[in-house]
XYZ file of C-alpha atoms in Angstrom:
733
model
C 41.316 118.437 48.925
C 44.974 119.057 48.171
C 47.637 118.367 45.617
C 50.042 115.519 45.942
C 51.931 115.527 49.238
C 55.165 113.924 50.280
C 55.293 110.525 51.932
C 57.154 109.417 55.010
C 56.967 105.656 55.198
C 58.908 103.271 57.352
C 61.119 101.540 54.811
C 63.660 98.719 54.913
C 61.814 96.822 57.622
C 61.671 99.670 60.152
C 58.503 100.303 62.123
C 56.575 103.559 61.889
C 56.511 105.069 65.366
C 54.050 107.701 66.537
C 55.108 110.259 69.111
C 51.703 111.753 69.890
C 48.061 110.644 69.479
C 47.122 113.493 67.134
C 49.606 112.097 64.591
C 47.718 108.763 64.375
C 44.743 107.752 62.255
C 43.096 104.353 62.720
C 40.896 103.477 59.747
C 38.929 100.272 59.182
C 37.996 99.163 55.672
C 34.504 97.687 55.439
C 32.862 96.064 52.449
C 31.429 92.910 50.980
C 33.635 90.105 49.780
C 35.084 91.015 46.399
C 34.584 94.756 46.834
C 38.333 95.398 46.639
C 39.278 96.294 50.232
C 42.580 94.441 50.164
C 43.415 95.919 46.746
C 42.822 99.416 48.142
C 45.056 98.681 51.144
C 47.844 97.419 48.910
C 47.505 100.399 46.540
C 47.805 102.805 49.486
C 50.834 100.879 50.776
C 52.520 101.223 47.371
C 51.648 104.935 47.148
C 53.272 105.688 50.520
C 56.391 103.685 49.718
C 55.688 101.152 52.455
C 56.007 98.395 49.849
C 57.697 98.554 46.501
C 55.550 96.386 44.252
C 51.960 95.161 44.168
C 51.456 94.989 47.903
C 54.486 92.753 48.536
C 56.729 93.038 51.579
C 60.514 92.569 51.387
C 60.164 88.804 51.908
C 57.804 88.565 48.947
C 54.658 87.940 50.993
C 51.533 90.090 50.785
C 51.116 93.044 53.103
C 47.507 91.901 53.643
C 45.836 88.472 53.268
C 49.180 86.869 54.137
C 47.835 83.993 56.230
C 48.326 80.521 54.720
C 44.585 79.840 54.809
C 43.889 83.155 53.074
C 46.414 82.303 50.399
C 44.822 78.904 49.770
C 41.221 80.100 49.839
C 41.871 83.429 48.052
C 39.796 85.447 50.508
C 40.292 87.393 53.725
C 39.438 85.429 56.853
C 41.038 87.557 59.557
C 41.727 91.151 60.539
C 45.072 92.518 59.383
C 46.747 95.836 60.181
C 48.932 97.745 57.733
C 50.684 100.821 59.198
C 51.560 103.570 56.698
C 53.013 107.067 56.956
C 51.766 110.124 55.092
C 52.913 113.687 55.806
C 54.168 112.706 59.280
C 50.837 111.033 60.081
C 50.831 107.364 61.000
C 47.869 105.626 59.370
C 46.874 102.201 60.682
C 44.721 100.569 58.008
C 42.613 97.700 59.330
C 41.667 95.347 56.498
C 38.659 93.235 57.466
C 37.074 90.156 55.880
C 34.049 90.863 53.722
C 32.444 87.459 54.080
C 29.617 87.380 56.621
C 31.065 84.350 58.419
C 33.978 86.454 59.692
C 31.980 89.375 61.052
C 33.673 88.838 64.430
C 36.976 89.978 62.883
C 35.166 92.936 61.353
C 33.694 93.999 64.692
C 37.149 93.829 66.237
C 38.326 96.174 63.483
C 35.478 98.571 64.232
C 36.486 98.660 67.909
C 40.124 99.393 67.057
C 39.329 102.099 64.489
C 38.288 105.735 64.770
C 36.838 106.025 61.245
C 35.699 103.738 58.448
C 36.150 103.503 54.694
C 33.239 101.628 53.115
C 34.526 100.036 49.920
C 31.816 99.509 47.278
C 32.282 97.689 43.970
C 30.703 99.446 40.988
C 30.875 96.166 39.078
C 28.203 94.685 41.367
C 25.712 97.515 40.885
C 23.057 97.694 43.587
C 24.202 94.279 44.858
C 27.475 95.979 45.851
C 25.559 97.568 48.740
C 24.231 94.410 50.377
C 22.302 93.866 53.568
C 25.440 93.367 55.656
C 26.922 96.644 54.378
C 23.716 98.513 55.197
C 23.553 96.987 58.682
C 27.173 97.958 59.394
C 26.574 101.471 58.081
C 23.688 101.836 60.530
C 25.822 100.424 63.328
C 28.587 102.955 62.659
C 25.990 105.716 62.473
C 24.569 104.737 65.878
C 27.943 105.438 67.533
C 28.776 108.465 65.367
C 31.778 106.895 63.634
C 32.997 109.037 60.711
C 32.634 107.277 57.370
C 33.612 107.758 53.754
C 32.898 105.647 50.687
C 35.375 104.374 48.112
C 34.024 103.218 44.749
C 36.125 100.518 43.074
C 36.007 98.507 39.847
C 34.885 101.422 37.687
C 36.800 99.816 34.843
C 34.422 96.841 34.828
C 31.874 96.371 32.071
C 28.560 98.113 32.766
C 30.054 99.974 35.767
C 28.515 103.432 36.038
C 29.840 105.976 38.551
C 26.756 108.209 38.600
C 24.441 105.244 39.014
C 26.610 103.796 41.797
C 26.738 107.054 43.758
C 22.962 107.404 43.571
C 22.565 103.794 44.739
C 24.806 104.486 47.731
C 22.905 107.664 48.556
C 19.580 105.847 48.354
C 20.533 102.733 50.341
C 22.965 104.246 52.852
C 22.162 107.948 52.923
C 18.507 107.598 53.789
C 17.155 110.927 54.946
C 20.644 112.464 54.913
C 21.499 111.691 51.288
C 22.668 115.260 50.677
C 25.545 114.647 53.099
C 26.840 111.821 50.871
C 28.397 113.335 47.762
C 31.390 112.644 45.507
C 34.496 114.805 45.902
C 35.735 113.750 42.464
C 34.474 112.673 39.078
C 36.179 109.991 37.002
C 38.055 110.831 33.798
C 37.677 108.172 31.128
C 40.343 107.290 28.590
C 39.795 106.374 24.944
C 37.788 103.275 24.122
C 39.671 100.036 23.794
C 39.157 97.296 21.260
C 36.344 95.874 23.408
C 34.545 99.229 23.401
C 35.286 99.837 27.082
C 36.618 103.177 28.366
C 39.125 102.824 31.251
C 39.265 105.378 34.083
C 42.527 107.313 33.757
C 42.128 110.304 36.062
C 40.052 112.346 38.480
C 38.379 115.748 38.470
C 38.621 117.439 41.878
C 35.301 119.254 42.239
C 36.436 121.670 44.944
C 39.715 122.810 43.394
C 38.400 122.330 39.817
C 41.672 120.625 38.955
C 42.164 117.514 36.835
C 44.656 114.844 37.848
C 45.989 112.263 35.408
C 46.795 108.758 36.706
C 47.134 107.062 33.329
C 50.881 106.450 33.801
C 50.731 105.565 37.474
C 51.665 109.047 38.685
C 49.509 111.781 40.210
C 50.023 114.648 37.711
C 48.119 117.824 36.816
C 46.260 118.008 33.525
C 44.258 120.710 31.816
C 40.474 120.444 31.935
C 38.738 119.967 28.625
C 35.565 121.791 27.708
C 33.560 118.644 28.421
C 35.167 118.296 31.863
C 34.507 121.948 32.670
C 30.837 121.362 31.937
C 30.803 118.367 34.296
C 32.416 120.473 37.024
C 29.806 123.216 36.684
C 26.942 120.748 37.200
C 28.407 118.774 40.133
C 30.398 121.396 42.045
C 27.422 123.470 43.146
C 25.712 120.439 44.639
C 28.860 119.536 46.578
C 29.301 123.081 47.900
C 25.694 123.188 49.088
C 26.169 119.843 50.858
C 29.302 121.093 52.640
C 27.736 124.416 53.625
C 24.671 122.609 55.016
C 26.971 120.898 57.522
C 28.998 124.032 58.337
C 29.089 125.371 61.873
C 28.867 128.887 60.384
C 25.115 129.420 60.081
C 25.578 132.539 57.932
C 27.483 130.706 55.227
C 24.390 129.338 53.466
C 22.732 132.755 53.370
C 25.851 134.292 51.867
C 26.089 131.520 49.294
C 22.423 131.849 48.276
C 22.894 135.589 47.903
C 25.605 134.896 45.327
C 28.710 135.421 47.447
C 31.788 133.410 46.429
C 32.876 131.097 49.237
C 36.649 130.803 49.272
C 38.239 127.396 48.809
C 40.014 127.389 52.194
C 36.694 127.829 54.023
C 35.052 125.037 52.046
C 37.937 122.637 52.654
C 38.039 123.442 56.374
C 34.270 122.956 56.726
C 34.453 119.718 54.767
C 37.205 118.334 56.995
C 35.325 119.252 60.174
C 32.074 117.717 58.909
C 33.864 114.490 57.941
C 35.555 114.287 61.345
C 32.206 114.818 63.105
C 30.633 112.048 61.041
C 27.981 114.316 59.484
C 29.340 114.354 55.918
C 30.315 111.224 54.012
C 32.452 111.913 50.938
C 32.528 109.490 48.021
C 35.957 108.765 46.552
C 37.305 106.597 43.725
C 40.114 104.024 43.796
C 41.883 101.652 41.436
C 45.188 99.747 41.720
C 48.298 101.172 40.032
C 49.427 99.832 36.635
C 52.097 97.126 36.742
C 55.342 98.622 38.015
C 53.770 102.021 38.791
C 53.648 103.683 42.185
C 50.301 105.386 42.460
C 46.890 103.918 41.827
C 43.883 105.988 40.877
C 42.675 108.048 43.833
C 45.313 106.882 46.309
C 46.634 110.381 46.985
C 43.112 111.713 47.502
C 42.229 108.921 49.930
C 45.415 109.442 51.940
C 44.792 113.167 52.120
C 41.223 112.643 53.315
C 42.412 110.223 56.015
C 45.197 112.521 57.206
C 43.211 115.755 57.168
C 39.562 114.767 57.472
C 39.397 111.714 59.715
C 39.507 112.192 63.501
C 42.427 111.529 65.792
C 42.205 108.812 68.475
C 41.544 111.527 71.051
C 38.118 112.064 69.475
C 37.070 108.409 69.957
C 36.876 107.047 73.471
C 35.756 103.835 75.124
C 34.663 103.289 78.709
C 36.371 101.297 81.445
C 35.700 100.558 85.096
C 38.033 99.935 88.014
C 38.038 96.361 89.244
C 39.235 97.131 92.756
C 36.446 99.527 93.736
C 33.535 98.493 91.504
C 33.188 101.936 89.948
C 30.850 102.604 87.053
C 32.410 102.732 83.575
C 33.933 106.099 82.665
C 35.412 107.265 79.329
C 39.168 106.878 78.926
C 41.264 109.869 77.908
C 43.688 109.274 75.053
C 46.713 110.425 77.028
C 50.133 108.709 76.746
C 50.855 109.792 80.327
C 47.577 108.446 81.683
C 46.869 105.045 83.277
C 47.449 102.112 80.959
C 44.341 100.705 79.293
C 44.603 98.569 76.170
C 42.376 95.951 74.605
C 43.271 92.732 72.823
C 41.741 93.019 69.358
C 42.946 89.735 67.920
C 44.917 86.733 69.155
C 47.073 84.485 66.991
C 49.632 81.736 67.476
C 53.043 82.129 65.900
C 55.111 78.941 65.528
C 58.299 80.768 66.557
C 57.290 83.323 69.205
C 54.116 81.709 70.554
C 50.934 83.667 71.193
C 50.779 87.127 69.609
C 48.214 89.675 70.770
C 47.139 92.573 68.556
C 46.182 95.438 70.851
C 44.697 98.922 70.648
C 46.012 101.258 73.337
C 43.301 103.634 74.553
C 45.216 105.259 77.409
C 48.786 105.328 78.706
C 51.853 103.791 77.078
C 52.681 100.103 76.782
C 56.393 99.300 76.754
C 58.305 96.112 76.098
C 58.871 93.986 79.228
C 56.166 95.844 81.209
C 54.180 93.834 83.730
C 50.489 94.320 83.044
C 47.234 93.112 84.519
C 45.240 90.855 82.176
C 41.534 90.943 82.900
C 38.936 88.715 81.285
C 35.835 89.751 79.459
C 32.245 88.952 80.337
C 30.164 89.495 83.480
C 32.264 87.118 85.576
C 36.037 87.448 85.609
C 37.536 83.998 85.330
C 40.545 83.236 87.477
C 42.940 82.759 84.572
C 41.741 86.101 83.202
C 42.620 88.030 86.320
C 46.377 87.755 86.410
C 49.566 89.806 86.141
C 51.795 88.957 83.193
C 54.977 90.343 81.730
C 54.700 91.306 78.077
C 57.452 90.427 75.647
C 58.384 92.486 72.628
C 56.189 95.316 71.351
C 56.125 95.443 67.566
C 54.268 96.830 64.577
C 52.539 94.220 62.380
C 53.347 94.394 58.686
C 52.207 91.353 56.746
C 53.880 88.314 58.262
C 56.625 90.511 59.660
C 56.799 91.980 63.153
C 58.832 95.193 63.131
C 60.301 96.196 66.536
C 58.503 99.170 68.022
C 59.661 99.405 71.627
C 56.465 101.037 72.874
C 52.906 101.834 71.846
C 51.349 105.094 72.962
C 47.686 105.917 73.514
C 45.824 105.752 70.214
C 48.218 103.346 68.519
C 47.835 99.706 67.453
C 50.631 97.202 68.035
C 51.460 93.552 68.653
C 52.758 92.161 71.939
C 54.169 88.698 72.523
C 54.238 86.210 75.390
C 50.872 87.023 76.940
C 49.992 83.415 77.630
C 46.589 84.074 79.218
C 45.309 86.990 77.137
C 42.381 86.291 74.826
C 40.573 88.396 72.268
C 38.524 91.030 74.079
C 40.675 91.086 77.238
C 41.904 94.276 78.859
C 45.554 95.082 79.639
C 46.050 97.639 82.385
C 48.461 98.698 85.107
C 48.813 96.010 87.766
C 48.238 98.524 90.573
C 45.118 100.020 88.915
C 43.332 97.168 87.097
C 40.689 98.199 84.571
C 38.077 96.397 82.517
C 37.064 97.919 79.190
C 33.480 97.317 78.214
C 33.592 94.546 75.573
C 32.264 94.995 72.062
C 29.231 93.062 70.897
C 30.017 89.783 69.210
C 27.609 87.795 67.002
C 26.256 84.571 68.443
C 27.504 81.472 66.577
C 24.444 79.496 65.512
C 25.771 76.748 63.228
C 26.540 73.542 65.204
C 29.387 71.281 64.062
C 29.843 68.018 65.984
C 33.436 66.749 65.909
C 35.565 63.934 67.238
C 39.280 63.226 67.153
C 40.410 61.318 64.077
C 42.850 59.125 65.986
C 44.448 58.535 69.369
C 47.244 61.032 68.744
C 44.666 63.679 67.808
C 42.594 62.895 70.895
C 45.555 63.622 73.161
C 46.022 67.121 71.675
C 42.395 68.009 70.970
C 41.439 69.633 74.264
C 44.401 72.022 74.369
C 44.065 72.869 70.680
C 40.367 73.685 71.014
C 41.125 75.958 73.967
C 43.660 77.852 71.850
C 41.220 78.050 68.946
C 38.503 79.576 71.126
C 41.026 82.001 72.659
C 41.925 83.225 69.173
C 38.384 83.436 67.839
C 35.651 84.409 70.320
C 32.983 83.820 67.654
C 33.682 80.088 67.999
C 31.866 78.545 70.956
C 32.827 75.150 72.333
C 30.166 72.931 73.911
C 30.505 69.545 75.572
C 26.881 68.461 75.404
C 26.114 66.322 78.427
C 22.855 65.011 76.953
C 24.044 63.949 73.509
C 27.645 63.339 74.648
C 28.926 65.219 71.610
C 31.706 67.772 71.316
C 30.198 70.674 69.376
C 31.821 73.701 67.767
C 29.327 76.501 67.197
C 30.339 78.625 64.195
C 28.897 81.510 62.178
C 28.612 79.662 58.877
C 30.113 77.088 56.552
C 33.166 79.163 55.641
C 33.802 79.910 59.315
C 33.500 76.197 60.094
C 35.938 75.271 57.329
C 38.507 77.804 58.546
C 38.184 76.632 62.166
C 38.758 72.995 61.182
C 41.632 73.984 58.893
C 43.276 75.910 61.728
C 43.018 72.874 63.962
C 44.738 70.809 61.283
C 47.399 73.170 59.940
C 48.177 75.352 62.944
C 47.692 72.959 65.850
C 48.329 69.620 64.125
C 44.998 68.053 65.084
C 42.837 66.143 62.629
C 39.133 65.889 63.486
C 36.147 64.220 61.840
C 32.757 65.902 61.615
C 29.719 63.813 62.535
C 25.979 64.400 62.457
C 24.905 66.859 65.111
C 22.369 65.401 67.498
C 19.595 67.443 69.061
C 18.831 66.709 72.712
C 15.503 64.862 72.433
C 13.669 63.307 75.361
C 11.117 60.563 75.952
C 8.070 60.429 78.178
C 5.017 58.270 78.799
C 1.840 59.412 77.078
C -0.269 57.419 79.582
C -0.007 55.122 82.588
C 1.425 51.611 82.337
C 2.651 48.821 84.594
C 5.760 46.690 84.333
C 7.254 43.689 86.066
C 10.978 43.212 86.331
C 12.123 39.647 86.987
C 15.819 38.928 87.313
C 16.339 35.325 88.456
C 19.532 33.421 87.637
C 21.216 30.392 89.169
C 24.677 29.377 88.010
C 26.289 27.707 91.003
C 27.027 29.369 94.288
C 25.055 32.486 95.067
C 22.453 33.181 92.411
C 20.644 36.389 91.490
C 17.052 36.887 92.534
C 14.987 40.066 92.331
C 11.398 40.739 91.268
C 9.724 44.124 91.371
C 6.487 45.536 90.027
C 6.051 49.185 89.179
C 3.477 51.564 87.803
C 4.514 54.506 85.611
C 2.403 57.651 85.155
C 3.149 60.860 83.200
C 3.849 64.137 85.014
C 3.781 67.790 83.884
C 6.721 69.141 81.903
C 9.777 69.849 84.003
C 8.938 67.365 86.752
C 11.823 65.017 86.019
C 11.743 61.480 87.458
C 9.761 60.965 90.654
C 10.164 57.650 92.516
C 7.490 56.570 95.027
C 7.753 53.623 97.453
C 4.390 51.933 98.164
C 5.687 48.532 99.157
C 3.816 46.929 102.080
C 4.535 43.840 104.089
C 8.287 43.908 103.392
C 7.984 41.947 100.139
C 10.921 44.048 98.932
C 13.371 44.495 101.819
C 14.003 48.135 102.744
C 17.694 47.938 101.873
C 16.843 47.033 98.244
C 14.279 49.770 97.535
C 17.041 52.327 96.769
C 18.507 49.687 94.433
C 15.259 49.535 92.472
C 15.207 53.330 92.233
C 18.816 53.381 91.060
C 18.059 50.846 88.349
C 14.970 52.771 87.221
C 16.869 56.058 87.030
C 19.779 54.466 85.164
C 17.387 53.002 82.578
C 15.553 56.330 82.304
C 18.840 58.076 81.521
C 19.504 55.542 78.732
C 15.977 55.860 77.346
C 13.329 53.233 76.785
C 12.530 53.483 73.058
C 14.956 55.510 70.938
C 17.854 56.030 73.312
C 16.875 59.484 74.608
C 16.493 60.306 78.339
C 13.118 59.564 79.880
C 11.625 62.535 81.774
C 8.494 63.725 83.532
C 7.158 60.435 84.940
C 6.258 59.093 88.366
C 7.484 55.527 89.001
C 5.683 53.781 91.844
C 7.110 50.555 93.316
C 4.198 48.614 94.820
C 5.192 44.932 94.903
C 8.018 42.453 94.465
C 9.806 39.396 95.807
C 13.193 38.724 97.344
C 15.338 35.730 98.319
C 17.099 35.517 101.652
C 20.375 34.428 100.019
C 20.349 35.298 96.316
C 18.909 38.826 96.414
C 21.410 41.667 96.102
C 21.777 45.342 95.248
C 22.846 44.544 91.686
C 19.957 42.132 91.149
C 17.336 44.687 92.189
C 18.975 47.380 90.033
C 18.624 45.079 87.046
C 15.031 44.204 87.986
C 14.134 47.918 88.260
C 15.512 48.586 84.779
C 13.661 45.597 83.322
C 10.404 46.715 84.926
C 10.674 50.167 83.366
C 11.385 48.708 79.926
C 8.374 46.366 80.189
C 6.141 49.282 81.195
C 7.420 51.250 78.184
C 6.632 48.338 75.872
C 3.028 48.407 77.072
C 2.561 52.177 76.744
C 2.694 54.833 74.061
C 5.936 56.757 74.377
C 6.150 60.333 73.145
C 9.395 61.747 71.786
C 9.897 65.299 73.020
C 11.836 67.782 70.893
C 13.272 71.098 72.065
C 11.485 74.216 70.856
C 13.329 77.502 70.382
C 11.965 81.001 70.139
C 13.525 82.541 67.061
C 13.742 86.273 66.339
C 14.671 87.042 62.727
C 15.590 90.607 61.761
C 15.280 90.916 58.009
C 14.917 93.473 55.245
C 11.269 94.126 54.392
C 11.897 92.789 50.876
C 12.383 89.284 52.248
C 9.742 89.105 54.986
C 7.415 86.947 52.884
C 10.168 84.499 51.961
C 11.290 84.153 55.576
C 7.735 83.589 56.812
C 7.174 80.858 54.213
C 10.447 79.204 55.129
C 9.626 79.234 58.845
C 6.280 77.570 58.117
C 8.064 74.853 56.153
C 10.184 74.225 59.246
C 7.089 73.539 61.389
C 7.425 76.992 62.894
C 4.604 78.887 64.610
C 4.846 82.589 63.850
C 4.123 84.680 66.950
C 4.134 88.048 65.243
C 6.083 90.690 63.340
C 7.118 94.210 64.233
C 8.995 96.940 62.343
C 12.358 98.096 63.694
C 14.698 100.452 61.868
C 13.752 101.814 58.465
C 13.116 98.999 56.034
C 13.625 96.130 58.501
C 11.246 93.838 60.381
C 11.592 91.433 63.307
C 9.769 88.131 62.923
C 9.223 86.070 66.074
C 8.384 82.391 65.875
C 8.618 79.118 67.782
C 10.553 76.526 65.789
C 11.692 72.965 66.640
C 15.452 72.882 67.064
C 15.624 69.879 64.752
C 14.731 72.296 61.951
C 17.381 74.866 62.871
C 20.639 72.971 62.422
C 21.378 74.639 59.058
C 19.225 77.734 59.513
C 22.257 80.045 59.766
C 23.260 78.968 56.236
C 19.784 78.795 54.715
C 18.663 82.176 56.065
C 21.731 83.912 54.655
C 20.985 82.462 51.231
C 17.272 83.206 51.479
C 17.685 86.877 52.450
C 20.905 87.566 50.492
C 22.841 88.260 53.665
C 20.399 90.902 54.950
C 19.010 88.863 57.879
C 20.157 88.076 61.403
C 18.529 85.783 63.935
C 18.707 84.753 67.563
C 17.413 81.582 69.166
C 16.434 80.821 72.762
C 15.379 77.446 74.152
C 11.924 77.626 75.736
C 10.623 74.065 76.269
C 10.322 70.482 75.036
C 7.093 69.281 73.446
C 5.902 66.094 71.674
C 7.005 65.840 68.057
C 4.663 64.706 65.276
C 4.052 60.961 65.273
C 5.399 60.432 61.758
C 8.675 62.141 62.566
C 8.944 60.250 65.867
C 8.376 56.920 64.105
C 11.213 57.726 61.699
C 13.601 58.415 64.566
C 12.558 55.222 66.358
C 13.203 53.233 63.197
C 16.626 54.815 62.850
C 17.390 53.955 66.481
C 16.316 50.329 65.928
C 18.441 49.974 62.790
C 21.545 51.308 64.514
C 21.048 49.205 67.631
């Protein structure tokens, strides 16, 4: 789009400040794990002079993937922001994790950004455009977010640029494939000893210029005869694609009649189409050689971002007033407007405490301002409806926080000392509180039961879990009252591992994982009678209580019903509530396998008492014994919870998913097509079979499937499975 331009980066630890929204670009990088997003970010940081070598900040740490967990696991696990400057434009690059378990961080990046770069690895072939990438592309398309593609790893064996671009057009372009075209062609160097030809430069199809990157500098080169032939074949297709998206309806007629369209018109139309989100250019990137400044395609990417991607003013979110209950209205990106910012990510710093990464949508946030913190969700919790004074406002840059002073509308910054702010919360003026509509978060569906490792850990566990959930809203904490387990719900195994590692390394709490228990229940399959006799004499007042009961099953959802049919006062009136209390206590403990007894009617019809030795405690014990004796004489059903599952999957994997659901004792209710190439499968599946379904489904459908689950009822489990659970309960008793 243009020749090399000058840079204007904040060097020597100074923050890059923006004075107006139209001088800001917020760009999120999206792609599968291993696609090269972080490498692209670091190459762009080197090209702008923001860092001096291989993505390293002055303190030697990485500009992205700087977290200790990321360093140990060698993968991105959280959203990071890298501010750069290019031709007086501040570019906030949002590097997101590519692994599906951290899609919550990715969605936060999508909310904070105004455009997206989809990074695709040519080394992976068609697998480089996986199901998650396609789903995110569709999601961005649904909200009109401008997108471009960056092809990486062209130097890998068997990587083919033409094949990769056609794959992207087929899988992502759909019916609008002609709006997804490369702006450049790769230039290959001489073959090496292994027979491989490295990519050393780019051919700009619009300007017909050749740029050489072989020495780590963006320099002009003369086109060879072979390159000129390549330009002739590809340039016409690109021009037609740009003209098709032009607002000038006469341009296509003029072009078809043979008129020469001047370069300035083509570039201007291209930039407008990219900003509108109707044209998706394909670019190329590679890291710079060791010690060099510019990686392949870095200048072209920076120019596209600065000139083709929209300003924050072209991307708005909605907010509603809390004091008058108004309907949500779009916010104007005006530094002089009312303050409205959103917490994109929350982290704990060992030196400054809680740090909140925010995107300002309206107004200006200054250091030491008092702001209103409002919680997310349909009900505003009390500790999320509070005025707080912010600390320092800074620009994130790797592990560093560079003083900024203020953040204007459209910018992204960090603020400290917001003790109650959580990810997704809104910051607004205290005299005009606002609530920004929250972004959609995935539901965590992998249960992990935990317990404190020791007494010292138990003392800190509650507070540490609260901080963990505040930082990561895709972690859900459950204190299950039926199984008495503390459960962390996560998105997958990697997400679970990171959550437990954060508890250990960041909060100093060691926990043990234990088997997750599903909330089963017990009930009587038929009627039975029981006699509870509790008679003891050990000197002084003894214990005497006898009661006889009859137990009958009730319809699902009836609970425990206690009926008094005692006649003649054989059980004194004051002890009948004692019998009921004993029966209910035993029902809560279970009568066979230790699960709560439900949906029965217990009828007390006879008994005996002693004028001296009978007591409340004695009749409670007798009631419990009577229920256990009745259970021993009856067939007891174990009831398991049933969930309705809705699986959205690529059509290629529908058969595999259906077979897997059947193997999990699932009953398929039906299928229905949704978006192009995807199907929703609905089934009823026992929750016992779903504990690892989040992991197994991802493997089965190669990351292209999503599912939801909703509890619908309890029903009797198969006898063989119930017998196994009873045997396990007996062996552990």
